CSV table of C-alpha atoms and ligand atoms in Angstrom, one decimal:
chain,number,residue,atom,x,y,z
D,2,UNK,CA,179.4,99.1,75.2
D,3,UNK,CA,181.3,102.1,72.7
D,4,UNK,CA,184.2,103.0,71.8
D,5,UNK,CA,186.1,105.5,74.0
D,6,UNK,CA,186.7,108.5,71.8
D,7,UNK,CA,189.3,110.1,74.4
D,8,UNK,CA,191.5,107.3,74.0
D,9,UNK,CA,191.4,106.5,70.4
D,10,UNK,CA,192.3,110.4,70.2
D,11,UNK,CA,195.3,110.2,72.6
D,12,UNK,CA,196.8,106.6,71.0
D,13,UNK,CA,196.4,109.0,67.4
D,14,UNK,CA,198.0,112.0,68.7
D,15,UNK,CA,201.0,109.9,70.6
D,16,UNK,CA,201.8,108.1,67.3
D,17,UNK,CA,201.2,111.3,65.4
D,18,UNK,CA,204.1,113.9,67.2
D,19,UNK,CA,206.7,111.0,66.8
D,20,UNK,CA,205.5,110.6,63.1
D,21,UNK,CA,206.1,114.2,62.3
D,22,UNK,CA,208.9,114.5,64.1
D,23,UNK,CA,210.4,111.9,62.4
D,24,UNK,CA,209.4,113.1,58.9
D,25,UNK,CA,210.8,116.4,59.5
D,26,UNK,CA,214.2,114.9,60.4
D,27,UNK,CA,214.5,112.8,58.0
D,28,UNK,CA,213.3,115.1,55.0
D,29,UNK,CA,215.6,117.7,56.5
D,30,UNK,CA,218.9,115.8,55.9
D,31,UNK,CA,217.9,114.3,52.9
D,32,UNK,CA,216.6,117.4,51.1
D,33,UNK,CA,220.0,119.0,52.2
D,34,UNK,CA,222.3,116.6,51.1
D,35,UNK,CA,220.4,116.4,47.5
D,36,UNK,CA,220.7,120.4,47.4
D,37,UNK,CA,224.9,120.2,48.9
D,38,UNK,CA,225.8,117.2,46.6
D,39,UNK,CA,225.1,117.8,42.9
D,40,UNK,CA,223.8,114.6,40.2
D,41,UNK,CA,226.2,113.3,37.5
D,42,UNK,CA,223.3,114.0,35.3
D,43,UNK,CA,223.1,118.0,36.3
D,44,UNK,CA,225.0,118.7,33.0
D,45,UNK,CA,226.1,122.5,33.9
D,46,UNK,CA,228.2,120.1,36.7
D,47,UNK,CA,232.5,118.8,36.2
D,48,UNK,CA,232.1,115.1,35.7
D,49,UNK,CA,234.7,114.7,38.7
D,50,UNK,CA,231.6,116.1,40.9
D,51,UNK,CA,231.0,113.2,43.8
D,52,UNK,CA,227.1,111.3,43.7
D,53,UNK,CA,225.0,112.0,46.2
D,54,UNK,CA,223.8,108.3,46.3
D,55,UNK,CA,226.4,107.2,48.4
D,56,UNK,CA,226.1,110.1,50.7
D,57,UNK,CA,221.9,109.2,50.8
D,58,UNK,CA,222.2,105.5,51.7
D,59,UNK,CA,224.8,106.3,54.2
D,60,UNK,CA,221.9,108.7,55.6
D,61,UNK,CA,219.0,106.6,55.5
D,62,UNK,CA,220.6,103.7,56.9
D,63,UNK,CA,221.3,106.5,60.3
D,64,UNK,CA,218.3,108.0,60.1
D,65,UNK,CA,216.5,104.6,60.0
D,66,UNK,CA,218.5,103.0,63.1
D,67,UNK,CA,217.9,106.5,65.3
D,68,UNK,CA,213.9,106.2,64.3
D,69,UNK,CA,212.8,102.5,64.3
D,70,UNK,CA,214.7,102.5,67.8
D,71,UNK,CA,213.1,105.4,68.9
D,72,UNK,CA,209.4,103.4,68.0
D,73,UNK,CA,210.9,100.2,69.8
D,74,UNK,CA,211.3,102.2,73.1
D,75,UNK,CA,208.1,103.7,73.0
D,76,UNK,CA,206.2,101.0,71.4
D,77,UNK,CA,206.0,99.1,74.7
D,78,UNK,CA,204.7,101.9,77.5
D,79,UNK,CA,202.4,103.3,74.3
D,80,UNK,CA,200.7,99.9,74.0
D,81,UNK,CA,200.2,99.4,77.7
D,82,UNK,CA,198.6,102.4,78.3
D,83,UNK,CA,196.3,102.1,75.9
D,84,UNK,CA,195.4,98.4,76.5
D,85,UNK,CA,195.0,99.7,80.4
D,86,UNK,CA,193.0,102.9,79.4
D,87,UNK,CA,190.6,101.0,77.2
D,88,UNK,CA,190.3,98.3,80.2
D,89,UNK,CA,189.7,101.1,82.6
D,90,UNK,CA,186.8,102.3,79.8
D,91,UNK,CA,185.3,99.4,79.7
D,92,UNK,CA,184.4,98.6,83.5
D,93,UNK,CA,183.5,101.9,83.8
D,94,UNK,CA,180.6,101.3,81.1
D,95,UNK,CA,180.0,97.8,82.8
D,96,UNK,CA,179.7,98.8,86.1
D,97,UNK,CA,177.5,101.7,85.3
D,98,UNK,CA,175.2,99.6,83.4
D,99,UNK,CA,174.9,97.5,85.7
D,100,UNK,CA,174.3,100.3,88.3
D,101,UNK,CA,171.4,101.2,86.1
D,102,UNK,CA,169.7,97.7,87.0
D,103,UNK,CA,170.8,97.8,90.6
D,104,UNK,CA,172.9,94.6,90.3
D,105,UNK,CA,176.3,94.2,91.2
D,106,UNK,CA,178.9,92.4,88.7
D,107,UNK,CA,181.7,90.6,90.2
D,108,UNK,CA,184.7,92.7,88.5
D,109,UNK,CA,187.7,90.3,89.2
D,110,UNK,CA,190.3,89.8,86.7
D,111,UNK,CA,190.2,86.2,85.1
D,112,UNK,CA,193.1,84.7,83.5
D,113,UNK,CA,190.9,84.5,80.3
D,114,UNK,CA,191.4,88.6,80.8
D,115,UNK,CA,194.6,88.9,81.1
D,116,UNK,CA,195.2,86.9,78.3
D,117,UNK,CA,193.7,89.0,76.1
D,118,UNK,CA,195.5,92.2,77.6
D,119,UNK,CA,198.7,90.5,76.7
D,120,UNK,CA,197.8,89.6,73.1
D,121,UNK,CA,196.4,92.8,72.8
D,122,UNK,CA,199.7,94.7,73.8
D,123,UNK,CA,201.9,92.5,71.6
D,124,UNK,CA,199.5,92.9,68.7
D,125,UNK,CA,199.6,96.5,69.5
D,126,UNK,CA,204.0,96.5,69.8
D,127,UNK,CA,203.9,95.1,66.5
D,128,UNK,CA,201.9,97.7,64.9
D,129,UNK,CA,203.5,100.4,66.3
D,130,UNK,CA,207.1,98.8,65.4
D,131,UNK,CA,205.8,98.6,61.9
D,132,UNK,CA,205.3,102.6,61.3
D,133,UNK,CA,208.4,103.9,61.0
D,134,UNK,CA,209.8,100.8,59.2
D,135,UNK,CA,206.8,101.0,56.7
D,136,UNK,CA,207.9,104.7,56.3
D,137,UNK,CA,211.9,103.8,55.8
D,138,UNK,CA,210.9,101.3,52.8
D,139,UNK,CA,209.1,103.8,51.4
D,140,UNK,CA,211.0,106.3,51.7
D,141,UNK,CA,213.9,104.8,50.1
D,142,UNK,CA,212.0,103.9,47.2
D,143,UNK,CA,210.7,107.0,46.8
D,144,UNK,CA,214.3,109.1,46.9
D,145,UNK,CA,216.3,106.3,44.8
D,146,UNK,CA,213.6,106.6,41.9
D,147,UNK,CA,213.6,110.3,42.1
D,148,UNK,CA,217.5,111.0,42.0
D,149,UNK,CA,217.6,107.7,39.1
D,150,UNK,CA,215.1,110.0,37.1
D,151,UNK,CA,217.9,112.6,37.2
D,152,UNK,CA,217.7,116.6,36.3
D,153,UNK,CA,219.0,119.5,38.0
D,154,UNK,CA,219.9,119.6,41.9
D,155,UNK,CA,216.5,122.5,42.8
D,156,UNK,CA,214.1,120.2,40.6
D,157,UNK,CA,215.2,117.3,42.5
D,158,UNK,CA,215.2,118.6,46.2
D,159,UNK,CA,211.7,120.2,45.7
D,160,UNK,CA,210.6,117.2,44.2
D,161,UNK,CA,211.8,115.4,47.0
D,162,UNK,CA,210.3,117.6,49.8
D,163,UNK,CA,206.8,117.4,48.3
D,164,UNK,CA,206.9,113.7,47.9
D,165,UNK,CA,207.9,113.5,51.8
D,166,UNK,CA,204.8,116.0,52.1
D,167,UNK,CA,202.9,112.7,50.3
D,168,UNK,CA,204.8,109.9,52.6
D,169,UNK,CA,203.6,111.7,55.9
D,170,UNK,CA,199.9,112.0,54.5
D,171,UNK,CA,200.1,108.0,53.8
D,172,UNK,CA,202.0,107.2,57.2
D,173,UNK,CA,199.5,109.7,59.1
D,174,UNK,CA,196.4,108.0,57.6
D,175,UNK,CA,197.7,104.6,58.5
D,176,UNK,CA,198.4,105.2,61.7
D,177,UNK,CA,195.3,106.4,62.5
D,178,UNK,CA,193.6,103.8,61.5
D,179,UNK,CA,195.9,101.6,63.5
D,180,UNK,CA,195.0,103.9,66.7
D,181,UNK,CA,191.1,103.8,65.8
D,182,UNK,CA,190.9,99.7,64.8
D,183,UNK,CA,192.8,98.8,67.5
D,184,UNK,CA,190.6,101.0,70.0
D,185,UNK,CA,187.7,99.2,69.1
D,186,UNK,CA,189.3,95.8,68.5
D,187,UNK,CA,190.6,95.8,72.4
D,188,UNK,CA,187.2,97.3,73.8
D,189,UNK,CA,185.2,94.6,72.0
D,190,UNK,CA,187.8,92.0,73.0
D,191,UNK,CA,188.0,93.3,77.1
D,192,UNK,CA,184.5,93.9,77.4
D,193,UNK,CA,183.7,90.2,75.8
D,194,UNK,CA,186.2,88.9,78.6
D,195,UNK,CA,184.7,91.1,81.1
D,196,UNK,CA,180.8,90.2,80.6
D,197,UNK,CA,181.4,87.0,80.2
D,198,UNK,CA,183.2,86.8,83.3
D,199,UNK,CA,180.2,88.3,85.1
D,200,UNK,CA,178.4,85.8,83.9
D,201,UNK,CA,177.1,87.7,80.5
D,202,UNK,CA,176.4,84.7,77.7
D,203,UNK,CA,174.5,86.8,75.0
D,204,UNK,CA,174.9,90.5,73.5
D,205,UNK,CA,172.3,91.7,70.8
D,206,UNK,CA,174.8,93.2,67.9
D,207,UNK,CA,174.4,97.4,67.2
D,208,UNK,CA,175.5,97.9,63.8
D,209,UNK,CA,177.2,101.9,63.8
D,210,UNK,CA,176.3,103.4,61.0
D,211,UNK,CA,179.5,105.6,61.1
D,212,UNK,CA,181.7,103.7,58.5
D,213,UNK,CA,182.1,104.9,55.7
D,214,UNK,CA,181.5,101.7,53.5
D,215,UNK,CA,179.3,99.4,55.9
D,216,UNK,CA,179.7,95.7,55.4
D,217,UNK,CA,176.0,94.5,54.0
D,218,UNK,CA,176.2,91.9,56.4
D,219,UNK,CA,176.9,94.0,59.3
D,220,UNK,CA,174.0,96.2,58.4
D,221,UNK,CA,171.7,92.8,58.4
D,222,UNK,CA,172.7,91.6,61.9
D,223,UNK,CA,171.4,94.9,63.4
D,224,UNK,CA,169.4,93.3,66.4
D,225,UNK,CA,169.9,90.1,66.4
D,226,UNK,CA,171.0,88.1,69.5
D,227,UNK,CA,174.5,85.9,69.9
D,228,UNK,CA,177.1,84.2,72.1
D,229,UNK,CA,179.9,86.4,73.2
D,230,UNK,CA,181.6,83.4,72.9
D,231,UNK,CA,181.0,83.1,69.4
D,232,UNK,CA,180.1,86.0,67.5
D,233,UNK,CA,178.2,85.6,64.1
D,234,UNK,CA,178.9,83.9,61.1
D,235,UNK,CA,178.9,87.0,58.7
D,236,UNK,CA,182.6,88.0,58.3
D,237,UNK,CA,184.4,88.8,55.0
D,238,UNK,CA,185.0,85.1,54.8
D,239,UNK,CA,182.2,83.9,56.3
D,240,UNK,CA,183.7,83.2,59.4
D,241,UNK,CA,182.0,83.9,62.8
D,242,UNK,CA,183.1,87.7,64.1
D,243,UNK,CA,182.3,89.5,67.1
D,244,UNK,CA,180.9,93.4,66.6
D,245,UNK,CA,184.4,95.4,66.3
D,246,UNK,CA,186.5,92.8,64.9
D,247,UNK,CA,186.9,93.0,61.4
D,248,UNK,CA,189.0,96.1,60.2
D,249,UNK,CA,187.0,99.5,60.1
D,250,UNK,CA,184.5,98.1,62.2
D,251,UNK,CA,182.5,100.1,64.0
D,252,UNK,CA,179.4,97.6,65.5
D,253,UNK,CA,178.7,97.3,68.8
D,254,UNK,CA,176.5,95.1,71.3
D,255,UNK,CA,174.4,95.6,73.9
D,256,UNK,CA,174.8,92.6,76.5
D,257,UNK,CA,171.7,90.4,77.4
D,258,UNK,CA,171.6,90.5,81.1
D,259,UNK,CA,171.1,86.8,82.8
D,260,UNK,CA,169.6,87.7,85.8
L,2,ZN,ZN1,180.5,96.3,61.6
């Protein structure tokens, strides 16, 4: 069993356009209503000048609604195709392990399987729904305590612009870990359902030496045999944990073949 690259690189770069599509937007109409609508604390200003606060909220609240809708609608087709293109991934690697040892493996879906394909999906509709309204709380923070700290219109719409250039950074880096950890989360939970439905009790777990910072724990169970039913019990709390579970986990198994 691994983890598909392909399809951890096409769930990033689908969350990635909308994400800078969306920052572009939305740093687009706020920059330009921070450079059109001068502070009350821009002293070469009348005092009778209006606050761009009002005019900012009004925005955000818009720019908010269009965006975290835009997310819901594709949220759903996004996480199905995934779920169905790591699924499709997986018996691939089954079957042509299996073809390796001249057996053949009964690939039927179980009800066991497709109740993980529908946890996964929700888990994964959640995620995705979370991005841009991550982003929009953040955001908001970010330009209320900017135009509270005052100055002059230019300082304040450059400083804006290069903290969304800081916002996108964050929102990028989390969704690709969303796309990567949920890539191998769903491969190690479909090819669990899968083997064991072919009759697969045991795997022997394959730490990957690819994370960054490997769990101690994960590094010790290198080799060593378990139930795909069960996992081991070296988690972050101690709890048992199947290879590709736990956040940033990159572990695999190899499946000890009954027959
Ligand atoms: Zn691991």
């Amino acid at each position: 069993m691994n983890y598909n690259a392909g399809n951890i690189i096409w769930y990033q770069r689908e969350l990635l356009s909308v994400i800078r599509e969306m920052n572009d937007d939305v740093r687009g109409e706020i920059v330009k209503i921070i450079r059109d609508n001068p502070l009350a604390s821009d002293s070469s200003l009348m005092a009778n000048d209006a606050n761009p606060i009002g005019f900012i909220r009004k925005a955000i609240a818009a720019l908010s609604k269009r965006w975290i809708d835009r997310f819901i609608n594709m949220a759903m087709p996004t996480a199905e195709t995934i779920t169905n293109k790591t699924g499709e991934a997986v018996d691939r690697s089954l079957l042509s392990a299996a073809r390796k040892d001249s057996m053949t493996i009964n690939m039927q879906w179980t009800e066991a399987m497709l109740e993980k394909r529908e946890a996964i999906i929700a888990e994964n509709v959640s995620l995705i729904r979370s991005i841009p309204e991550k982003y929009f709380t953040d955001v908001e923070g970010m330009v209320y305590r900017a135009v509270a700290k005052g100055g002059d219109r230019k300082g304040l719409a450059d400083e804006i612009e290069a903290n969304f250039g800081k916002r996108h950074s964050i929102t990028r880096r989390r969704a690709e870990f969303i796309a990567r950890d949920q890539v191998r989360k769903a491969t190690s939970d479909l090819s669990n359902a899968r083997q064991q439905a072919a009759g697969i009790k045991r795997g022997i777990w394959l730490h990957s030496g690819g994370g960054n910072e490997p769990r101690p724990k994960h590094v010790h169970a290198n080799g060593q045999e378990f139930d795909l039913d069960k996992g081991l019990p070296i988690g972050d709390k101690g709890q048992y944990v199947l290879p590709g579970e736990e956040p940033g986990c990159g572990c695999t198994w190899k499946p000890v073949l009954p027959f």
